[in-house]
mmCIF file of C-alpha atoms and ligand atoms in Angstrom:
data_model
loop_
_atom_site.group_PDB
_atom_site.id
_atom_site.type_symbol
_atom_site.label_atom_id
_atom_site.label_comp_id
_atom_site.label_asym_id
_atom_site.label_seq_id
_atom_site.Cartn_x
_atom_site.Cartn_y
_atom_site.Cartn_z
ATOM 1 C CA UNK A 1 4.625 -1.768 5.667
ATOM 2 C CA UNK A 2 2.132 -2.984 3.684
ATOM 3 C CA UNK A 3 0.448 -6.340 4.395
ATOM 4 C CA UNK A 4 -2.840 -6.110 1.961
ATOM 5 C CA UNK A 5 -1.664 -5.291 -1.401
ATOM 6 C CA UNK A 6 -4.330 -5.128 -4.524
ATOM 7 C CA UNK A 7 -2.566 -3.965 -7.718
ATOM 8 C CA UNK A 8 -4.511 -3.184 -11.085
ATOM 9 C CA UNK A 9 -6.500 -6.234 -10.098
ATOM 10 C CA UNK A 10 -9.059 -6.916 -12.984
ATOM 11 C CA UNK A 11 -11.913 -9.188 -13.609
ATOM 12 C CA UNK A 12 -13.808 -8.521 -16.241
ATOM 13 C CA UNK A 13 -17.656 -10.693 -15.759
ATOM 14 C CA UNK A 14 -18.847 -8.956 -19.216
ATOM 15 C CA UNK A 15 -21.815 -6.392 -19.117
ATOM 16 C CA UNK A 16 -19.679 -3.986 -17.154
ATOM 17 C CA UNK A 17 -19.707 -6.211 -14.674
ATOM 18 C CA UNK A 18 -16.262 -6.992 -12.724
ATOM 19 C CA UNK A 19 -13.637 -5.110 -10.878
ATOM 20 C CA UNK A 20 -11.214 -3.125 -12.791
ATOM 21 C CA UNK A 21 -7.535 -2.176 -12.341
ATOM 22 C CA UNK A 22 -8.654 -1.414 -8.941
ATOM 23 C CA UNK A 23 -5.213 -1.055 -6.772
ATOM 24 C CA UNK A 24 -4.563 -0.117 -3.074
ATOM 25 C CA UNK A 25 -3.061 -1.387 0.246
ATOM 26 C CA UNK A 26 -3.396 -2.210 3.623
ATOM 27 C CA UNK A 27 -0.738 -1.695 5.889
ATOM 28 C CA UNK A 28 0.516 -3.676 9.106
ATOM 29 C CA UNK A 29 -2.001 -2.195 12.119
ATOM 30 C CA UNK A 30 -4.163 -0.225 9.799
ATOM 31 C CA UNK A 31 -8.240 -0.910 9.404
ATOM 32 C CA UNK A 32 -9.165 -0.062 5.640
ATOM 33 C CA UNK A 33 -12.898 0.009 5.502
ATOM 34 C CA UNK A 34 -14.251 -0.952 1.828
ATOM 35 C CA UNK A 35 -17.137 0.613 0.975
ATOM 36 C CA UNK A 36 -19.621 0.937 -2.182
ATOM 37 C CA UNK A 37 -22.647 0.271 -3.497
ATOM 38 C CA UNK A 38 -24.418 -3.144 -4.349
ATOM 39 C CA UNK A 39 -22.841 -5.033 -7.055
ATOM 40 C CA UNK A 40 -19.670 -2.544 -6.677
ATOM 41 C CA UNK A 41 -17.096 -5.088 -6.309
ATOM 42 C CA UNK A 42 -15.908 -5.426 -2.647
ATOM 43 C CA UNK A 43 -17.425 -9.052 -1.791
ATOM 44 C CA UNK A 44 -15.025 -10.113 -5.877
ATOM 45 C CA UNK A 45 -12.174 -8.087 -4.539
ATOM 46 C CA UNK A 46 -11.976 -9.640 -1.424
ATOM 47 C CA UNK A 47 -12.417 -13.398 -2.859
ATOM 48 C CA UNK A 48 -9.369 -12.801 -5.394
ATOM 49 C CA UNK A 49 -7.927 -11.636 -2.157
ATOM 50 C CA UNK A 50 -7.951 -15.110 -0.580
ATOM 51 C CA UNK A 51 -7.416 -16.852 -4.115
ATOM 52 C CA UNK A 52 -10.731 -18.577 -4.486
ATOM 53 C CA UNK A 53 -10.792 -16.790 -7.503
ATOM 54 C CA UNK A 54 -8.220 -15.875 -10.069
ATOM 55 C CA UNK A 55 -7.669 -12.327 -11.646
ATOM 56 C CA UNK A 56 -7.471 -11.646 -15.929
ATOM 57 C CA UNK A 57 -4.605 -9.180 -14.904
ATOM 58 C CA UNK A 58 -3.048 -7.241 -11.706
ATOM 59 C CA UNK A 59 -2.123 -9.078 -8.492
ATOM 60 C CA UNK A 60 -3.024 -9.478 -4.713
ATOM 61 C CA UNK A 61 -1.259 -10.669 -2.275
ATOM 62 C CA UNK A 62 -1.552 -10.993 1.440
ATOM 63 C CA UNK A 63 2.045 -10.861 3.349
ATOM 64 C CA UNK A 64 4.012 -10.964 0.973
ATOM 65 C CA UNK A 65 1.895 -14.180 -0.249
ATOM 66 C CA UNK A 66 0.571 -13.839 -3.999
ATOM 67 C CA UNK A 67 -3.351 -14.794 -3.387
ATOM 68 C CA UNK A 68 -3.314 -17.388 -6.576
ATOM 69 C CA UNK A 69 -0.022 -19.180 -5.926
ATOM 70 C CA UNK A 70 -0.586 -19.377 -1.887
ATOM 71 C CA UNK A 71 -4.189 -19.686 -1.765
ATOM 72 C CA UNK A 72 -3.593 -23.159 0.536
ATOM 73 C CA UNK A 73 -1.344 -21.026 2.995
ATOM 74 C CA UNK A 74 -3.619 -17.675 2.714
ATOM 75 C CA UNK A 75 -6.637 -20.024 3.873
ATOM 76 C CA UNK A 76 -4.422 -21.289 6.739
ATOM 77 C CA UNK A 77 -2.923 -17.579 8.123
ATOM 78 C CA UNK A 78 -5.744 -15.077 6.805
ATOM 79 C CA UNK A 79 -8.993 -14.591 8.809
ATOM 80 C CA UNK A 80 -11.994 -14.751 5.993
ATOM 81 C CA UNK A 81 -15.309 -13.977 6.942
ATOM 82 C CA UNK A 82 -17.197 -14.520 3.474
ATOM 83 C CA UNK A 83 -20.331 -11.945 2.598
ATOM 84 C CA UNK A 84 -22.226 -15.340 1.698
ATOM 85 C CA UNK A 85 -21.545 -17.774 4.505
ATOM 86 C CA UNK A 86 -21.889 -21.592 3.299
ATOM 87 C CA UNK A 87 -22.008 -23.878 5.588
ATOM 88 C CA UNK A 88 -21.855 -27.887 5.057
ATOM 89 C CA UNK A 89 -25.078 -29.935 5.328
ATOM 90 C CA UNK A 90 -24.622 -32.618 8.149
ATOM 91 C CA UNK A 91 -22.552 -30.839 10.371
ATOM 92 C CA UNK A 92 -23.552 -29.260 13.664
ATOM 93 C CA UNK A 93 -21.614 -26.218 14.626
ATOM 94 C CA UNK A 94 -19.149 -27.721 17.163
ATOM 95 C CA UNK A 95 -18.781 -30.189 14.251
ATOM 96 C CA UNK A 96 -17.528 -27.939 11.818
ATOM 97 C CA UNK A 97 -15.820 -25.369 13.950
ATOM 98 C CA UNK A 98 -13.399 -28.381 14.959
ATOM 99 C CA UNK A 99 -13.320 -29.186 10.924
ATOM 100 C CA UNK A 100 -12.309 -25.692 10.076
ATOM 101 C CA UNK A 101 -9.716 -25.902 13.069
ATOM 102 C CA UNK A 102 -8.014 -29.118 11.808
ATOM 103 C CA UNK A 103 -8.023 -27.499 8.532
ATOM 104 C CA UNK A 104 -5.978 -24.169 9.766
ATOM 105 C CA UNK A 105 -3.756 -26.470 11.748
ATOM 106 C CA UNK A 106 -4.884 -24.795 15.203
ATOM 107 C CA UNK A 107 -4.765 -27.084 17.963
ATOM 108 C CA UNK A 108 -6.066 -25.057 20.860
ATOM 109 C CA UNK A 109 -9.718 -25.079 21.232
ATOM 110 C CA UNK A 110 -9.451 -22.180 23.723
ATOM 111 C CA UNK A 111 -10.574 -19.274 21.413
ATOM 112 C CA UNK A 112 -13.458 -20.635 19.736
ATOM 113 C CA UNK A 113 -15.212 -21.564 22.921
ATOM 114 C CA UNK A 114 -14.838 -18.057 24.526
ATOM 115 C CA UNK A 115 -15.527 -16.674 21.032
ATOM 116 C CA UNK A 116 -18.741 -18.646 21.368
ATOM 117 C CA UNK A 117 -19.232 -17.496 24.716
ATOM 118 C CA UNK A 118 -18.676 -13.712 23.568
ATOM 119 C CA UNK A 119 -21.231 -14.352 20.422
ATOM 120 C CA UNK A 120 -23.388 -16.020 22.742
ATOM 121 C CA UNK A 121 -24.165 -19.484 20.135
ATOM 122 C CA UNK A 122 -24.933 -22.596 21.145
ATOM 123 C CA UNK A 123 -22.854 -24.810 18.798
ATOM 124 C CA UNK A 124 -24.891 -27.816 19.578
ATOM 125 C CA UNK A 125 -27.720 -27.567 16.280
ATOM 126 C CA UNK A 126 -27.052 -28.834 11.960
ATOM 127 C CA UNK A 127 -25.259 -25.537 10.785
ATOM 128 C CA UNK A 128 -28.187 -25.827 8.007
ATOM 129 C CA UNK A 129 -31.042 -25.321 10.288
ATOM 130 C CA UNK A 130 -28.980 -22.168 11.923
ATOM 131 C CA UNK A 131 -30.766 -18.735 11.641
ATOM 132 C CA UNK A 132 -29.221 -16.429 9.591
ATOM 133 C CA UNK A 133 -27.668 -14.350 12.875
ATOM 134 C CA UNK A 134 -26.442 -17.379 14.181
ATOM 135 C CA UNK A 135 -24.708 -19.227 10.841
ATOM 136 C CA UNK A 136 -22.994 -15.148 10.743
ATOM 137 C CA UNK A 137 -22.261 -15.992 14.182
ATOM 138 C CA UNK A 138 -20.354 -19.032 13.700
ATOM 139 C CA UNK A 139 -18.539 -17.574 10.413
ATOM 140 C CA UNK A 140 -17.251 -14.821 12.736
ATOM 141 C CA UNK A 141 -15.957 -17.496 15.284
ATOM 142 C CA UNK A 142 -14.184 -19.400 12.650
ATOM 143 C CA UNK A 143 -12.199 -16.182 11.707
ATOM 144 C CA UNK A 144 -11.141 -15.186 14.387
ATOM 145 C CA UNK A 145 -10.473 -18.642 16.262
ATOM 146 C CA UNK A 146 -6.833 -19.066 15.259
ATOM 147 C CA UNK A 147 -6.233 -15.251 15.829
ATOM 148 C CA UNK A 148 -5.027 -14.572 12.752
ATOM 149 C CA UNK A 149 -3.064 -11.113 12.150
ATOM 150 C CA UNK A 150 -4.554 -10.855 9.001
ATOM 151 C CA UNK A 151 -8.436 -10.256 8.758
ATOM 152 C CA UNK A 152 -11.007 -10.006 5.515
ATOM 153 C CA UNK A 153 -14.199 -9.176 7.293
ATOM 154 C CA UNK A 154 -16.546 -9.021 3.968
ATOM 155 C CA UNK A 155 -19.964 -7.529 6.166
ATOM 156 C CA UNK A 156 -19.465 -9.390 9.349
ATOM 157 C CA UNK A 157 -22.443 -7.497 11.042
ATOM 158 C CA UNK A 158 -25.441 -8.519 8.294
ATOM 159 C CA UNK A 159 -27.819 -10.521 9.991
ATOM 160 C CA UNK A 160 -26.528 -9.425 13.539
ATOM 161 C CA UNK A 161 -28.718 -8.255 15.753
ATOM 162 C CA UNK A 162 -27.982 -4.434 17.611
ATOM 163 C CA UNK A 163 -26.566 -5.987 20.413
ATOM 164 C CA UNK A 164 -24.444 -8.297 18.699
ATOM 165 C CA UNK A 165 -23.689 -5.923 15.989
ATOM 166 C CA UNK A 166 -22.181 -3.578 19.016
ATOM 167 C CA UNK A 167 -20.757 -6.827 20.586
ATOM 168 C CA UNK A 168 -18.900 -7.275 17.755
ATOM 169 C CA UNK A 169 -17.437 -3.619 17.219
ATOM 170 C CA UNK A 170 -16.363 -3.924 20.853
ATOM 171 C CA UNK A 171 -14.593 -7.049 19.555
ATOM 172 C CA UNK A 172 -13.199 -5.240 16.736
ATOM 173 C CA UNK A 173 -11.965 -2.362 18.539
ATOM 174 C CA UNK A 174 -9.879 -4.591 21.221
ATOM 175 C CA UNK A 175 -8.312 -6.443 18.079
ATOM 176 C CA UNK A 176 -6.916 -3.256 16.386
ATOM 177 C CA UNK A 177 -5.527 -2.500 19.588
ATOM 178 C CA UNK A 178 -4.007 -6.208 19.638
ATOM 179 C CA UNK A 179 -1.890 -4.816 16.169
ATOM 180 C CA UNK A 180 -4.261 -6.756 13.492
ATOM 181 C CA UNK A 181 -4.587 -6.036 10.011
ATOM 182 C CA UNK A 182 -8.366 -5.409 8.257
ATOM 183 C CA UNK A 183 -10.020 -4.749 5.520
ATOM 184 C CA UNK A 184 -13.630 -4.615 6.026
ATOM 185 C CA UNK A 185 -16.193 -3.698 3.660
ATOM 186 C CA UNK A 186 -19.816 -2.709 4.972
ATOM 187 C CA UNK A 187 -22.723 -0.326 4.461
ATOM 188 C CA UNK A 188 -22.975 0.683 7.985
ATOM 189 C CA UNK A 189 -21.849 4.017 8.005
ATOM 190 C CA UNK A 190 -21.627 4.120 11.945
ATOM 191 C CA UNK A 191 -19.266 0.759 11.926
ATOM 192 C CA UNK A 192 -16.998 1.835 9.334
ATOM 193 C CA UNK A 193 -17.250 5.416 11.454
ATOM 194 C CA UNK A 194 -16.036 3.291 14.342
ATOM 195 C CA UNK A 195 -13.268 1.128 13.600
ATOM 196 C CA UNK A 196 -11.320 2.769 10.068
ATOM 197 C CA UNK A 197 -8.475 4.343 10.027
ATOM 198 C CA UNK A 198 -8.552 4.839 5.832
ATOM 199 C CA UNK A 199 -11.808 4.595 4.084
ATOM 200 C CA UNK A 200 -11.570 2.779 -0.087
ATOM 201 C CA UNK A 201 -14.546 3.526 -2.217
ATOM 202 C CA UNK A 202 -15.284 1.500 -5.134
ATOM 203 C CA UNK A 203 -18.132 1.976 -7.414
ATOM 204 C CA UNK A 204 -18.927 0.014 -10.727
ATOM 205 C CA UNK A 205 -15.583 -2.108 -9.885
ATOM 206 C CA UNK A 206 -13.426 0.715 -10.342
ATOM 207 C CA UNK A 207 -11.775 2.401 -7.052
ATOM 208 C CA UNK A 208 -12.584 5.846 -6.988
ATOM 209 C CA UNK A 209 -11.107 7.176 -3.760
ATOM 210 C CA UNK A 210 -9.181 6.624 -0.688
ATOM 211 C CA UNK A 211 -9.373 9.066 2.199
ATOM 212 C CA UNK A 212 -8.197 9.297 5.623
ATOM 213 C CA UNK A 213 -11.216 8.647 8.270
ATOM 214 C CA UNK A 214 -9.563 11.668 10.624
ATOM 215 C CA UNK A 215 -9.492 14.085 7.124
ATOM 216 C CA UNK A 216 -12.851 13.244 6.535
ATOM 217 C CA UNK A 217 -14.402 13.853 10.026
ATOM 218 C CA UNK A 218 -12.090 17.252 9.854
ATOM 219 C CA UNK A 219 -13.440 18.179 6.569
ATOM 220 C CA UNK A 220 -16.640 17.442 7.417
ATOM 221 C CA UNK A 221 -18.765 21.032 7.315
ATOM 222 C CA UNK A 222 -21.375 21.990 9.885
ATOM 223 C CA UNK A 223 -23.818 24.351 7.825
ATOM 224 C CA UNK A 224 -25.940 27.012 9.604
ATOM 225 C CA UNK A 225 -28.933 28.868 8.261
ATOM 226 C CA UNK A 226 -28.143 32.270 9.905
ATOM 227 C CA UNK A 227 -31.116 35.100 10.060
ATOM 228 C CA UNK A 228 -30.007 38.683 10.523
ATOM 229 C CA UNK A 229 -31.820 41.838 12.774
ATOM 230 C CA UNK A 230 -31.129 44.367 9.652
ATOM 231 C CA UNK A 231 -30.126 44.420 6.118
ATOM 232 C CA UNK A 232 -27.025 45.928 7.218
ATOM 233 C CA UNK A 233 -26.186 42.940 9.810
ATOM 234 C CA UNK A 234 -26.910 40.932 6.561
ATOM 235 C CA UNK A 235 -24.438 43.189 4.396
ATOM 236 C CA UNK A 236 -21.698 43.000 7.121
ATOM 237 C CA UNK A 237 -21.786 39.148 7.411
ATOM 238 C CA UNK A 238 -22.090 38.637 3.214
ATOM 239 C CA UNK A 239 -18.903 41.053 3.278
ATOM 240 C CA UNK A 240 -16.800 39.483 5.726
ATOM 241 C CA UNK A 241 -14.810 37.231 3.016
ATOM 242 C CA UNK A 242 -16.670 34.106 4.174
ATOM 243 C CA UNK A 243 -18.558 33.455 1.165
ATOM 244 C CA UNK A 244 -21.885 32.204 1.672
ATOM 245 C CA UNK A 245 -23.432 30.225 -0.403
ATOM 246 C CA UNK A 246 -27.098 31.269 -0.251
ATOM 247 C CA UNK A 247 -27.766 34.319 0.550
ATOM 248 C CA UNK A 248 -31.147 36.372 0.455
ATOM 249 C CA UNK A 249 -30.937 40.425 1.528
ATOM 250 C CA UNK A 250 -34.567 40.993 1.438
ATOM 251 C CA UNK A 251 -34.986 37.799 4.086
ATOM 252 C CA UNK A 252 -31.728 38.786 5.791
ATOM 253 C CA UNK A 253 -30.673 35.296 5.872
ATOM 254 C CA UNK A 254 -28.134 33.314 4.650
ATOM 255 C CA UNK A 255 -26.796 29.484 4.587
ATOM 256 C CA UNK A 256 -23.151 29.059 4.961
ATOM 257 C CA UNK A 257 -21.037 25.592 5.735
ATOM 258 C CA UNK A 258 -17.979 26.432 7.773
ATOM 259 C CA UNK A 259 -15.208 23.763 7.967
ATOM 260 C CA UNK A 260 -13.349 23.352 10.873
ATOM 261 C CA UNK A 261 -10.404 25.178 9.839
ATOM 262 C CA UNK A 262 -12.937 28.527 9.551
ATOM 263 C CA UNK A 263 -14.254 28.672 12.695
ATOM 264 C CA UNK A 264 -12.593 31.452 14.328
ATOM 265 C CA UNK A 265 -13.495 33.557 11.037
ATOM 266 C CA UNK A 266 -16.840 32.229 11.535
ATOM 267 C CA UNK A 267 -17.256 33.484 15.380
ATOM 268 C CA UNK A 268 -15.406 36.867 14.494
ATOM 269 C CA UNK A 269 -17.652 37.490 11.618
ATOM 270 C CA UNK A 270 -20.991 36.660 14.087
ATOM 271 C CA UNK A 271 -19.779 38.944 16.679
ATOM 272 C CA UNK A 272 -19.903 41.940 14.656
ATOM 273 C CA UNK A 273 -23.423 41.315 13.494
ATOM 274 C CA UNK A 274 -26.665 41.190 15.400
ATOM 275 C CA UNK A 275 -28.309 37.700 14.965
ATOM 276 C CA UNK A 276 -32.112 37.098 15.043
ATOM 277 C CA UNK A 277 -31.648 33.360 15.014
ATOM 278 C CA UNK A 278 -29.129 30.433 13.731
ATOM 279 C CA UNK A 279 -29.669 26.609 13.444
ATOM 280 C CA UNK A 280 -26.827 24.406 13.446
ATOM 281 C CA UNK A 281 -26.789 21.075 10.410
ATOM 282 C CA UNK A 282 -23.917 19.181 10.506
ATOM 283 C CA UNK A 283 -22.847 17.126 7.831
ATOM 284 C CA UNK A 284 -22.616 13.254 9.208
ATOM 285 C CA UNK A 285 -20.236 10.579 7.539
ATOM 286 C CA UNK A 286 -23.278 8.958 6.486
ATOM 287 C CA UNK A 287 -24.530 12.143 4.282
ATOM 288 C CA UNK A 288 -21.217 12.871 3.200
ATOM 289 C CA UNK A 289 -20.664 9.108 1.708
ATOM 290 C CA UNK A 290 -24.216 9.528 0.538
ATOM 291 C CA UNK A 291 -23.276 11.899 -2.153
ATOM 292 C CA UNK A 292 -20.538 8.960 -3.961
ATOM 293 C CA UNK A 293 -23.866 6.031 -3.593
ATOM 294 C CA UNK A 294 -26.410 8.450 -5.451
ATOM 295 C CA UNK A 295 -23.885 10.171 -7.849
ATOM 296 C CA UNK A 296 -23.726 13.397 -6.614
ATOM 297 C CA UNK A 297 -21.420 15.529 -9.130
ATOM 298 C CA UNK A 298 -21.497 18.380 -6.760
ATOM 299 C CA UNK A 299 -20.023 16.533 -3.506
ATOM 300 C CA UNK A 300 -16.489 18.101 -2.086
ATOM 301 C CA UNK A 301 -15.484 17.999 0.888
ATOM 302 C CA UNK A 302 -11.721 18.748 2.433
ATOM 303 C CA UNK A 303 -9.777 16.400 2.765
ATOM 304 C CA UNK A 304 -10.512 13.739 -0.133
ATOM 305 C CA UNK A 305 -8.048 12.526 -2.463
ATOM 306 C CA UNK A 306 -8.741 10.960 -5.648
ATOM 307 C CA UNK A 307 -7.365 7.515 -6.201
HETATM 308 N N1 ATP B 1 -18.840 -15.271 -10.593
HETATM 309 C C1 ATP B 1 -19.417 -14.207 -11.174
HETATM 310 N N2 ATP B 1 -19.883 -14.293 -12.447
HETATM 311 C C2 ATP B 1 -20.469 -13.228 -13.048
HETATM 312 N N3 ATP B 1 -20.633 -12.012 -12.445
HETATM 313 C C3 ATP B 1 -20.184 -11.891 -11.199
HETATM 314 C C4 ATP B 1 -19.558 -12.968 -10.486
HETATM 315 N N4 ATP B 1 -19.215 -12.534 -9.248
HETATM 316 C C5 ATP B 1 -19.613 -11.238 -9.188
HETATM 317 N N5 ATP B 1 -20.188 -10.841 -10.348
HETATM 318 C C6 ATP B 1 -20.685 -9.500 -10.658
HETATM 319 O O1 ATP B 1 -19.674 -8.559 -10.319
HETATM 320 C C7 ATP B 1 -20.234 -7.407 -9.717
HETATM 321 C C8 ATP B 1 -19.615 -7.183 -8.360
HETATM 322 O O2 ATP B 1 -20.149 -8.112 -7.441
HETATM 323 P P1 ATP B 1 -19.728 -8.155 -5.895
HETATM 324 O O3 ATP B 1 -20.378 -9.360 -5.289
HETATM 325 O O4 ATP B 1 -18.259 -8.081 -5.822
HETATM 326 O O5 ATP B 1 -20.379 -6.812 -5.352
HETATM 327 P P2 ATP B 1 -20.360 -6.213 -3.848
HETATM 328 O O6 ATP B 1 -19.676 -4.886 -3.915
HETATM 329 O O7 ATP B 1 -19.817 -7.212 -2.912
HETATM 330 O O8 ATP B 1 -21.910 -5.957 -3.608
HETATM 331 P P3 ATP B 1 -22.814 -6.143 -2.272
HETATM 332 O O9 ATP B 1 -22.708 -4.852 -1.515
HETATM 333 O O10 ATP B 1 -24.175 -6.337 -2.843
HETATM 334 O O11 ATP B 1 -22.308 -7.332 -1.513
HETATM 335 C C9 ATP B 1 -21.744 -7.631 -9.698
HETATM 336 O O12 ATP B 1 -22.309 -6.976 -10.821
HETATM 337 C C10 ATP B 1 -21.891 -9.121 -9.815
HETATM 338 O O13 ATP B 1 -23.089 -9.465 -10.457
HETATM 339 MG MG1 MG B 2 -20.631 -8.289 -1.357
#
């Protein structure tokens, strides 16, 4: 079922700026990591999302709630952790933690002071004089302190520190087990790595793919630079069916990526030939994601379906 649901949602900002009939869902247990480029469209997505702002055309809606309509009850049920975090002059944090609580109806106090514990703030200070880490801090205890099912994490590790940043993926991890719902967009390739099931990619406001996490860390190819004893060692291997792509007789070497599905034909093609040495590149998540920030026309990799 799905609990996240963007359809055709358009907002057109002029200059090409905007999101545009970008559609897809989020379904009940599932973490959908967002991810694209600055100025792609995840942080606009994500507001319309929770209704603080309204689309040209297309809908979202968050169970079953359309985001304009129910904005009042979406702010109540939905866990929002904004990109931006502004906080209210005047107030310290315990101040506006209990402020946001009243506002979400939550009576028990019981989360946000072991969230604080977890996160390690002292509530005490003016939210205004906060360090950037610790106002990020306090915007991640007020979304999770009525334990929402529902979570919209828009980067909740900028500004964290590495220890809080892995404090917080702990965190993450023992609330997908707990049955929540995410969407969390972020340009840490090792976080979305971590916790997403299904990866979106928007660029330019315009989804341009979904894919599985598991098909991409399948299709991901390891690529070996393999140098032969003999020209005929090199013949035998370029003549095996694998297909190289580089291949150079009078260096008797050649460069070939091997998904995982080719292995075996890989290691039965190797035995047969006498190797003078091979080194081993694999391809991370971070170098395969590369390839949609910088435009890469010749990216494909198994596994990836277009939106
Ligand atoms: N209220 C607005 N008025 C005009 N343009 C806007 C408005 N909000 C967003 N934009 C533009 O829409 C585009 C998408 O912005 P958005 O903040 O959604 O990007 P993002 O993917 O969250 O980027 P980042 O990774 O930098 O957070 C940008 O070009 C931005 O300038
Ligand atoms: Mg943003």
């Amino acid at each position: 079922m799905s609990v996240i649901e963007v359809n055709k949602l358009t907002k057109d900002y002029g200059h090409g700026r905007g999101i545009f009939d970008v559609t897809f869902e989020v379904h009940e247990g599932e973490t959908l990591g967002f991810l694209g480029p600055n100025g792609a469209g995840k942080s606009t997505t994500m507001r319309h999302l929770m209704g603080f702002a309204k689309p040209q055309s297309g809908t979202a809606s968050i169970g079953g709630l359309d985001s304009t309509a129910k904005h009042h009850e979406i702010l109540r049920n939905v866990g929002y952790l904004p990109g931006e975090v502004a906080l209210p002059d005047g107030l310290t944090g315990r101040q506006f933690i209990e402020m946001m609580l009243a506002m979400k109806g939550t009576v028990s106090k019981g989360r946000s002071e072991e969230l604080l514990e977890r996160f390690a703030l002292n509530p005490a200070g003016n939210v205004k004089r906060m360090s950037i880490g610790e106002k990020r801090k306090l915007a991640v205890v007020t979304a999770f302190m009525s334990d929402p099912d529902i979570l919209l994490l828009d980067e909740p590790t900028s500004g964290l520190d590495p220890v809080m940043q892995e404090v917080f993926i702990e965190f993450i991890r023992e609330e997908k087990r707990r049955g929540k719902t995410i969407l969390l967009s972020s340009h840490i390739f090792s976080e979305v790595e971590a916790l997403c099931d299904r990866i979106a990619i928007i660029k330019d406001g315009k989804l341009i793919s979904t894919v599985d996490a598991a098909d991409v860390k399948h299709g991901l190819k390891n690529e070996f630079t393999i140098e032969f004893e003999t020209t005929d060692d090199y013949d035998r291997f370029i003549h095996s069916g694998l297909d190289p792509e580089n291949g150079n007789k009078s260096s008797k070497k050649c460069v070939i990526s091997v998904p995982d599905q080719l292995t075996n034909a890989f290691l039965s093609a190797l035995s047969k030939c006498r190797i003078r040495s091979i080194d081993e590149h694999s391809v991370s998540l971070e170098e395969y994601f590369m390839h949609f920030y910088k435009n890469d026309k010749k990216f494909g990799v198994g596994g990836v379906q277009n939106a």
